[in-house]
């Protein structure tokens, strides 16, 4: 899809300089599904249902991302990721708000320290888009908190006192909803801690608001290397020229970009879609890193894919596509027990292992 196409819907007539200005995109994000704000299937009943969902789980989507989807199609994989669904409220199989026990691993509010050598900072709970499958959707309704010094300084003090922490992940919410100035201050503060060797940013911005990746921002980031950038493309249609350019700019600044997809029912739970996603990521030099099993978070049951189906897709991918395209399929174990890789061993039968053909294949 060429970028010019994005002007055609749903905000025809917007000036190009506005469309490509991330502050305009952020400010003009759609935040209500009320009739008049957005036309979805023309049904007043549906509007009412969806509005009631947003009282529990807020709604927000950028004009850019909205322009990529077919609003009239409830099964559109991009629409599914951002539009509220009554199933978030009415179809709960016993999920909990925080199944990974993040709140229990917080020695300081907003800082998760689960693994000895690294920790994660929730810099803000604001995102450019609220993804309906998010494992931190419990934080959206709490009122916004953003990266103020009063909020972050206790985290930096904690990290300074923990000599074993060598890697810090800036996450959220989405940290790239904060200004360049705030982010530069955070990164400089972390860099001033002697034992912190590596910084990582987790952000969906290249997917949902790629114009946020500006030359000035990349120049600033470059100063704080080694710095790794993890994003979350879940569907090949999200890889637009604008998104590709955002990733390219990060790469040109010397920032490796990796992708962490979530396996989502009705979005990417088929071999064909997953293959196209992985090929498309490789085309833009983004490394497929993880494929996450969707966590058992309250309000996300309708997205969860059966583990065996996930393994089946992975097995077929292993058989057919290059290892360079392959992410690791992982599940985050409940109760803060960490990540566990999932692997199908059905193709490792004794027969296969003993076959000379197998070794030939490998060596050639
Ligand atoms: S951008 Fe990330 S943190 Fe924000 S809603 Fe989406 S998945 Fe959750």
CSV table of N, CA, C and O and ligand atoms in Angstrom, one decimal, residues 127 129-131 134 140 173-174 204 232, ligand 1:
chain,number,residue,atom,x,y,z
A,127,UNK,N,-0.4,4.7,25.7
A,127,UNK,CA,0.0,4.1,24.4
A,127,UNK,C,-0.6,4.9,23.3
A,127,UNK,O,-1.7,5.5,23.4
A,129,UNK,N,-1.9,3.4,20.7
A,129,UNK,CA,-3.1,2.6,20.5
A,129,UNK,C,-3.2,1.6,21.6
A,129,UNK,O,-2.2,1.1,22.1
A,130,UNK,N,-4.4,1.3,22.0
A,130,UNK,CA,-4.6,0.3,23.0
A,130,UNK,C,-5.0,-1.0,22.3
A,130,UNK,O,-6.0,-1.2,21.8
A,131,UNK,N,-4.0,-1.9,22.4
A,131,UNK,CA,-4.2,-3.2,21.7
A,131,UNK,C,-5.0,-4.1,22.6
A,131,UNK,O,-4.7,-4.3,23.8
A,134,UNK,N,-3.5,-6.8,24.9
A,134,UNK,CA,-2.4,-6.4,25.7
A,134,UNK,C,-2.4,-7.1,27.1
A,134,UNK,O,-3.4,-7.2,27.8
A,140,UNK,N,-4.6,0.5,31.9
A,140,UNK,CA,-5.2,1.6,31.1
A,140,UNK,C,-6.1,2.4,31.9
A,140,UNK,O,-6.2,3.6,31.7
A,173,UNK,N,2.8,0.4,28.9
A,173,UNK,CA,2.5,1.5,28.0
A,173,UNK,C,3.6,1.6,26.9
A,173,UNK,O,4.4,0.7,26.7
A,174,UNK,N,3.6,2.7,26.2
A,174,UNK,CA,4.5,2.8,25.2
A,174,UNK,C,5.4,4.0,25.5
A,174,UNK,O,5.0,5.2,25.4
A,204,UNK,N,5.5,-0.3,20.4
A,204,UNK,CA,4.7,-0.6,19.1
A,204,UNK,C,4.6,0.5,18.2
A,204,UNK,O,3.9,0.5,17.2
A,232,UNK,N,6.4,-4.8,17.8
A,232,UNK,CA,5.4,-5.9,17.7
A,232,UNK,C,4.5,-5.8,16.5
A,232,UNK,O,3.4,-5.2,16.5
B,1,LIG,S1,1.4,-0.7,22.6
B,1,LIG,FE1,2.1,-2.4,23.9
B,1,LIG,S2,1.7,-1.8,26.0
B,1,LIG,FE2,0.4,-0.5,24.7
B,1,LIG,S3,-1.5,-1.5,24.5
B,1,LIG,FE3,-0.3,-2.2,22.8
B,1,LIG,S4,0.7,-4.1,23.5
B,1,LIG,FE4,-0.1,-3.0,25.3
